Coordinates of C-alpha atoms in Angstrom, one line a residue:
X1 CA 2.3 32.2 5.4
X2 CA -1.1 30.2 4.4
X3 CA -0.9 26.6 5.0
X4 CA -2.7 23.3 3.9
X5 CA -4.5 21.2 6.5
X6 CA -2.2 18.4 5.7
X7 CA 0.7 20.7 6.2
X8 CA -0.3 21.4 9.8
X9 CA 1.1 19.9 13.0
X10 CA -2.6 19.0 14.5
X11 CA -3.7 17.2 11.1
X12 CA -0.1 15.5 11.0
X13 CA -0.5 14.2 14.5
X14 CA -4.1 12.9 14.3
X15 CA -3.1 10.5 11.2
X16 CA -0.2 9.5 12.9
X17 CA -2.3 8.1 15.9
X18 CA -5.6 7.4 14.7
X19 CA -4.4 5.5 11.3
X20 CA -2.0 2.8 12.9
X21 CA -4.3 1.8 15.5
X22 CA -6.5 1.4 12.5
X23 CA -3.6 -0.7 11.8
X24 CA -3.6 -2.6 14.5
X25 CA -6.9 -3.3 14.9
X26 CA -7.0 -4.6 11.2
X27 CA -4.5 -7.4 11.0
X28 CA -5.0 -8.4 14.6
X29 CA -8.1 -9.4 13.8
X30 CA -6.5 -10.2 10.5
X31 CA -5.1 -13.1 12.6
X32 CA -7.9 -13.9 14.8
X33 CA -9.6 -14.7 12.0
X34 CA -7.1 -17.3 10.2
X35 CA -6.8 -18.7 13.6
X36 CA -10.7 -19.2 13.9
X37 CA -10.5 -20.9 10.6
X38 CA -7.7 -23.3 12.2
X39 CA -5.6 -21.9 9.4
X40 CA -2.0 -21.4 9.0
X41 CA -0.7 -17.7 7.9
X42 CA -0.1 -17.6 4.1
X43 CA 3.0 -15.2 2.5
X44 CA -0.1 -12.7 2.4
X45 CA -0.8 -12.7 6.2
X46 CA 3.0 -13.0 7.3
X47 CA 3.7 -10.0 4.7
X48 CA 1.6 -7.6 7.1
X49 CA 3.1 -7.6 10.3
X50 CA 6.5 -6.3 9.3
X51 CA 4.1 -3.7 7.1
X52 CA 2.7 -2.9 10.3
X53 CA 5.4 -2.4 12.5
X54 CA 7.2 0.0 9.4
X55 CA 4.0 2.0 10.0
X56 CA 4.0 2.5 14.0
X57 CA 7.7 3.6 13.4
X58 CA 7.1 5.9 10.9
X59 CA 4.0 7.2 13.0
X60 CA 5.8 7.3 16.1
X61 CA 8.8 9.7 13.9
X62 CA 6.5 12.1 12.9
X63 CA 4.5 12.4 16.5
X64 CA 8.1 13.0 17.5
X65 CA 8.8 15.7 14.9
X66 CA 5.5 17.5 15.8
X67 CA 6.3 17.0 19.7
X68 CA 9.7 18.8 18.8
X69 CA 7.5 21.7 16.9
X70 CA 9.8 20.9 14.2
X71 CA 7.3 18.8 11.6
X72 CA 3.8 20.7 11.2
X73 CA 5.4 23.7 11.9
X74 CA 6.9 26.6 10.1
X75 CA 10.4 27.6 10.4
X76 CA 10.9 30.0 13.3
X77 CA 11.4 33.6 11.7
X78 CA 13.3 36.3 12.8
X79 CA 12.3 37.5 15.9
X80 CA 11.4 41.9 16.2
X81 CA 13.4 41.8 19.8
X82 CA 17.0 41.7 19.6
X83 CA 18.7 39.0 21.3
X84 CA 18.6 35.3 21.6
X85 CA 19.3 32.6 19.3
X86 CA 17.3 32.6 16.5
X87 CA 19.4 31.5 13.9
X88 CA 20.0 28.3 15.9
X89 CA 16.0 27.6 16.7
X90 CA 15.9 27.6 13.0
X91 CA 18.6 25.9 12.1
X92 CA 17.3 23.1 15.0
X93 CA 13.4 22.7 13.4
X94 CA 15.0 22.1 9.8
X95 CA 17.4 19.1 10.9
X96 CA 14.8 17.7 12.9
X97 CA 12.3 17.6 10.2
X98 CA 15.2 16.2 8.1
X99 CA 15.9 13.7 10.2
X100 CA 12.3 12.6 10.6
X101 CA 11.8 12.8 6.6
X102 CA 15.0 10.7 6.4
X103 CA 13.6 7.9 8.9
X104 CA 10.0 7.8 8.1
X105 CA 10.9 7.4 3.9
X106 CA 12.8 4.9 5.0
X107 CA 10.4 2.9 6.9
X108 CA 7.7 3.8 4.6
X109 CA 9.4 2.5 1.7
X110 CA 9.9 -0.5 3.1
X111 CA 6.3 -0.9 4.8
X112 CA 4.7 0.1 1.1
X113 CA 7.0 -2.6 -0.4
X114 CA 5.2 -5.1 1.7
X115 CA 1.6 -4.0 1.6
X116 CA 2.1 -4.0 -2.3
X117 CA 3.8 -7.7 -2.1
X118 CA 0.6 -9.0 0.3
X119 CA -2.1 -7.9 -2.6
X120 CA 0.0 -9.8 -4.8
X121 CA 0.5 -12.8 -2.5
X122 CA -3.2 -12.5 -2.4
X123 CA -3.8 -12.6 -5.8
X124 CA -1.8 -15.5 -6.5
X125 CA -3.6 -17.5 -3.6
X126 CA -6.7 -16.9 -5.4
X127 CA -6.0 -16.9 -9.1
X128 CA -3.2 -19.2 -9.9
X129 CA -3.1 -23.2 -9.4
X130 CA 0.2 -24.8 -8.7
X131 CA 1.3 -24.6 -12.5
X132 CA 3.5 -21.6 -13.8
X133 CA 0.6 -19.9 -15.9
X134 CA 0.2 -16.6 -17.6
X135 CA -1.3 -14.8 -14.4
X136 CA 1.7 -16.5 -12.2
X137 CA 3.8 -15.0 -14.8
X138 CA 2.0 -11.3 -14.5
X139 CA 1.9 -11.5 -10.6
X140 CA 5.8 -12.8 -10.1
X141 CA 6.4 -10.2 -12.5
X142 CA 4.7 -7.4 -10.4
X143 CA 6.0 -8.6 -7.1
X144 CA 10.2 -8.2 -8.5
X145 CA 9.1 -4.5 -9.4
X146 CA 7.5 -3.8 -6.1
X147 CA 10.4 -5.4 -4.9
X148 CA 12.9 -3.4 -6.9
X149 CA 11.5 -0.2 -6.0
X150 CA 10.8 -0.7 -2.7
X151 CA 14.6 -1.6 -2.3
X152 CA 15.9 0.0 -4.8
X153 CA 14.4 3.7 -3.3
X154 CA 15.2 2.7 0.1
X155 CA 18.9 2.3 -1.0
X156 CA 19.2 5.4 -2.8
X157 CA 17.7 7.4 0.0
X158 CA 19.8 5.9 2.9
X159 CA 23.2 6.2 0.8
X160 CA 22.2 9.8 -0.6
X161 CA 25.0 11.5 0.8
X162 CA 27.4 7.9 0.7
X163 CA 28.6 7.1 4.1
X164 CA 27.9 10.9 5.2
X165 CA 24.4 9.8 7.1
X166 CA 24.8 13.6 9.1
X167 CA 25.0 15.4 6.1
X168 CA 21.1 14.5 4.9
X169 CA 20.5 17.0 8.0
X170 CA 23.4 18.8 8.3
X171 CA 23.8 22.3 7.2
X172 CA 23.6 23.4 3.4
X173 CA 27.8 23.7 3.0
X174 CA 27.3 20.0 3.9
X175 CA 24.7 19.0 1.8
X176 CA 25.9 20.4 -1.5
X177 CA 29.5 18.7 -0.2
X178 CA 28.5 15.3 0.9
X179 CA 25.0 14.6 -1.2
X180 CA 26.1 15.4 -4.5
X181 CA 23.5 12.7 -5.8
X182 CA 20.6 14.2 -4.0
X183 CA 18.9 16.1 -6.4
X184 CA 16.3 18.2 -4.2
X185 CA 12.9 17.5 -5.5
X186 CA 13.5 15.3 -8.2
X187 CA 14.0 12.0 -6.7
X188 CA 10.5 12.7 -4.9
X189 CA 8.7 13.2 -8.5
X190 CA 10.8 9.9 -9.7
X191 CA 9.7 7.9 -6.4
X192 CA 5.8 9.9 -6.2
X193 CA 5.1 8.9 -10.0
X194 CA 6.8 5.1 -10.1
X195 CA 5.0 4.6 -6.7
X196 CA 1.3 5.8 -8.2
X197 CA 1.9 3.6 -11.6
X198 CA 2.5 0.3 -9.7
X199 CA 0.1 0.8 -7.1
X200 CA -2.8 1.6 -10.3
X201 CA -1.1 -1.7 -12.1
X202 CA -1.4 -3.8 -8.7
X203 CA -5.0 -2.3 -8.3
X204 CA -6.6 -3.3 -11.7
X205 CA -4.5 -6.6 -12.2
X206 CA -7.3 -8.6 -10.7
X207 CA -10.1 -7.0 -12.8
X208 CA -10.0 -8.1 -16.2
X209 CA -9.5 -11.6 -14.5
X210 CA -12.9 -11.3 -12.2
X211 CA -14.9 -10.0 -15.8
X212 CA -13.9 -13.4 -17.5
X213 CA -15.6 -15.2 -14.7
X214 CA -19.2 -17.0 -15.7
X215 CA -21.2 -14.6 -13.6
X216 CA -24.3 -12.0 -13.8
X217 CA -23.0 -8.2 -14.7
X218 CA -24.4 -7.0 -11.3
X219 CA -22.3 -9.8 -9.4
X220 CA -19.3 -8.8 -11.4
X221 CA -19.6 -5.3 -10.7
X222 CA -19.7 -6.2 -6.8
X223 CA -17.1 -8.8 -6.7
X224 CA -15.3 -5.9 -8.7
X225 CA -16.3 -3.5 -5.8
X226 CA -14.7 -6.0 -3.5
X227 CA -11.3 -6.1 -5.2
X228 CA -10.7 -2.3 -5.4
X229 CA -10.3 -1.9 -1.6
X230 CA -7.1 -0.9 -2.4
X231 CA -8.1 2.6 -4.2
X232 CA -8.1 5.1 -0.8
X233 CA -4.6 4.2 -0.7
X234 CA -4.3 4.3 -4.6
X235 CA -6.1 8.0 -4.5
X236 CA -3.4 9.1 -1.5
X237 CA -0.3 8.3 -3.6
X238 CA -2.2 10.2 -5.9
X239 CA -2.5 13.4 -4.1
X240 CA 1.0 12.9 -3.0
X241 CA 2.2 13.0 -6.7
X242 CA 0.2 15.4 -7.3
X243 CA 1.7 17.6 -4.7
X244 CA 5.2 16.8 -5.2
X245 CA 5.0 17.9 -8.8
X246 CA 3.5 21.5 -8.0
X247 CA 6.0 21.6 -6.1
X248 CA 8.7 20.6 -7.9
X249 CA 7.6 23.0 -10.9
X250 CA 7.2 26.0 -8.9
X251 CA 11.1 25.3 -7.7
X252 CA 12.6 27.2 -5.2
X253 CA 10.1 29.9 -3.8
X254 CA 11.2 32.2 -0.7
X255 CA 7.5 31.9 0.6
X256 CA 7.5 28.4 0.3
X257 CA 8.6 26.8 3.7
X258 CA 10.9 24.1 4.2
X259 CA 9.7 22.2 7.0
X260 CA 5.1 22.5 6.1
X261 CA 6.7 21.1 2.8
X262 CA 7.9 18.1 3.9
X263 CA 5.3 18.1 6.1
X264 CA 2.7 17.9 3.8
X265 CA 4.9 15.0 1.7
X266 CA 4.9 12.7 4.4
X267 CA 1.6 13.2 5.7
X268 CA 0.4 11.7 2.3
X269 CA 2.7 9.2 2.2
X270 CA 1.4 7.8 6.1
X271 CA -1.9 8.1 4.4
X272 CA -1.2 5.7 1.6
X273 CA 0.8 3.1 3.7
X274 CA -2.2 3.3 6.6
X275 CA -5.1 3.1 3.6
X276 CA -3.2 0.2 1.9
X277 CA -2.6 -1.8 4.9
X278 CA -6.2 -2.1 6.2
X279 CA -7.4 -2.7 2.1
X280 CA -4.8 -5.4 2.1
X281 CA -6.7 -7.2 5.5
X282 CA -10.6 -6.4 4.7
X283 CA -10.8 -9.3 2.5
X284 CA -9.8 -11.6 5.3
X285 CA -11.1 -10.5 8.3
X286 CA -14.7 -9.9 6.6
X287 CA -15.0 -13.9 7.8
X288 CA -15.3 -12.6 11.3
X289 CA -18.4 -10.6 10.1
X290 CA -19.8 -12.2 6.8
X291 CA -19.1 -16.0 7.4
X292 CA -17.1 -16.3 4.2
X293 CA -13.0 -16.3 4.1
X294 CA -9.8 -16.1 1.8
X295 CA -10.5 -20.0 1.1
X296 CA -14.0 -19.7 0.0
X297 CA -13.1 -17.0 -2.5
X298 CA -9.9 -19.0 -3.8
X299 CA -12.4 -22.5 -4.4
X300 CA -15.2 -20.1 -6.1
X301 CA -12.9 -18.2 -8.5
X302 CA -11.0 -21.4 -8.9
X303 CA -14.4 -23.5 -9.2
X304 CA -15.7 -20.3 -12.1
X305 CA -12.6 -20.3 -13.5
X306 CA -12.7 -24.4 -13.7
X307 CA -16.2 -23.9 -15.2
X308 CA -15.1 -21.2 -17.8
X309 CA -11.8 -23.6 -19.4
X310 CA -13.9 -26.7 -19.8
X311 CA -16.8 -25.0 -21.5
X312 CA -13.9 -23.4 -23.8
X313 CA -12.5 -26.8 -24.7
X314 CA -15.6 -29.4 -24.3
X315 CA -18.2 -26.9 -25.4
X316 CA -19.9 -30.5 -26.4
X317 CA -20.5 -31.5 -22.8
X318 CA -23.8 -30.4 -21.0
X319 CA -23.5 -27.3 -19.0
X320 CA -25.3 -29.3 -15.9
X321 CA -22.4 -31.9 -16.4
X322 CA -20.0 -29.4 -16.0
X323 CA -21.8 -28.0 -13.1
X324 CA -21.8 -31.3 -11.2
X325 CA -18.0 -32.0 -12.0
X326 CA -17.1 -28.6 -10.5
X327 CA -18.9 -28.8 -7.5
X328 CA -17.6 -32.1 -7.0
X329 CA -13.9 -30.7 -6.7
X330 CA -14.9 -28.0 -4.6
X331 CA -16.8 -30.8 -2.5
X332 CA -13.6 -32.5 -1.9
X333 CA -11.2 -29.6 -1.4
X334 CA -14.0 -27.9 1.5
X335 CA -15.3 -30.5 3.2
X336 CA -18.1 -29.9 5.4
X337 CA -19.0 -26.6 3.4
X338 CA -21.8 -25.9 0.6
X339 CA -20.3 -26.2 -2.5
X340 CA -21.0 -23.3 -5.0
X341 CA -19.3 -21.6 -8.3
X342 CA -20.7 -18.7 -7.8
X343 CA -17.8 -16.1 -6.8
X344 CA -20.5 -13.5 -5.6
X345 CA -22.4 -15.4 -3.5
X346 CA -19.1 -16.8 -1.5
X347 CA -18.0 -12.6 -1.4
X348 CA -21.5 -12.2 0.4
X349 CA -22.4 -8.8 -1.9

């Protein structure tokens, strides 16, 4: 039987090492550089670690499966020979790579709820004062439906068979039995599309905010650029979806096998978890390389944003007057740095 790359045991175990030490590397330098900066972890920062360790769990589940030649690999077939057991080597490679889909969805659920909650956390550092506004509104708004269906999925796929935890990977007779709410490929549609549509929404919140900013088209455009990070992991849920649904439509195919399928879901779904995790830290730990941080984007956004409401509602004052006014906040809230309302220059693009 033909198989993708992503359905293959060597692909499946390269992204499950290479990606979380990606991982690692990211948000520990993540910390070092809020600890450079002599600043305490925000909700953002704090939001990654458990993200993280979610991620080496779900990595460490599927080098397990591949280890076990259960995950990445077909389902043993018949042998030509009589004798042996082969009923029970297949019956072994399909409840291992059940129980690995079980754990890994489980921790991945979970891990994506928080990599989605830390853009958000992000956002509101940046965008939103300490008044309940219509972007607080928008971003609180976004956070309870990442938090619902990160939750909410993560319930339904630990209590899919009730109590009966042994009958996600138990035999069929079981299944059917015990999982009566476990509706094969549908869930995974449901959870594939939902997941795609809030991860777009979380993606492009930001945008419409950055193009009301007082700055040059180009500088938009790369301030833009530095905001959409976020769209490897965006383009992974993507392909996920994507694959789930062709799935799903064919239905049940005798050629299709069991194990390369779930496979080739999870592989995309370690892809989108690793992808959004280091998106979620490149804007912080581009300090330890650029000179710029977090802060300096929150007091420029804040400082164009300042600009932009009191040239709305005192278009009679000077536009140098203005200028002068803004800086002097920013003055007072960075001491020690050079002031400046332009959001690209403090993004270094």
């Amino acid at each position: 039987m033909e198989s993708y790359y992503y359905q293959r045991a060597g692909h499946a175990l390269a992204v499950s090492i290479a990606f979380p030490i990606v991982d690692i590397i990211a948000v520990a330098l993540r910390i070092v550089a809020r600890k450079k900066q002599k600043l305490a972890l925000q909700a953002d920062d704090w939001l990654c670690l458990p993200a993280l360790f979610l991620t080496i769990g779900s990595a460490a589940a599927m080098i397990t499966g591949v280890a076990l030649h259960a995950t990445g690999y077909p389902v043993p077939g018949p042998k030509s020979a009589a004798g042996g057991s082969d009923q029970s080597v297949a019956t072994r490679a399909v409840t291992i790579a059940s129980i690995v889909q079980y754990a890994m969805y489980n921790m991945m659920l979970l891990g994506l709820g928080c990599v989605k909650l830390s853009f958000l956390a992000f956002y509101h550092r940046i965008f939103c004062s300490h008044s309940m506004g219509a972007k607080s509104i928008i971003i609180y708004f976004m956070a309870a439906i990442s938090f619902i269906w990160s939750i909410g999925f993560c319930f339904a796929n630990v209590f899919s068979c009730g109590t009966n935890f042994w009958a996600v990977w138990g035999s069929a007779v079981d299944f059917v039995k015990y999982c009566p709410g476990a509706k094969g490929m549908q869930k995974q549609v449901i959870l594939s599309i939902s997941d795609l549509v809030v991860d777009a929404l979380i993606l492009v919140i930001p945008i419409p905010w950055l193009w009301h900013l007082q700055l040059e088209t180009g500088r938009k455009v790369a301030v833009t650029l530095v905001f959409l990070l976020g769209s490897g992991a965006v383009a992974a849920s993507a392909i996920r979806t994507a694959f789930v649904v062709q799935t799903a439509r064919r239905g049940f195919d005798p050629k299709e096998d069991e194990n390369l399928v779930i496979t080739g879901m999870l592989y995309w779904m370690m892809v989108e978890i690793c992808l959004g995790l280091v998106a979620a830290c490149l804007p912080t730990i581009r300090f330890l390389f650029k000179g710029f941080s977090p802060e300096s984007v929150v007091s420029s956004i804040r400082s164009a944003l300042s600009l932009h409401s009191l040239r709305s509602h005192h278009s009679r004052i000077d536009d140098t007057e203005v200028q002068e006014t803004v800086l002097h906040n920013i003055g007072k809230s960075k001491a020690g740095s050079q002031p400046t309302s332009n959001v690209a220059s403090q993004v270094n693009v």
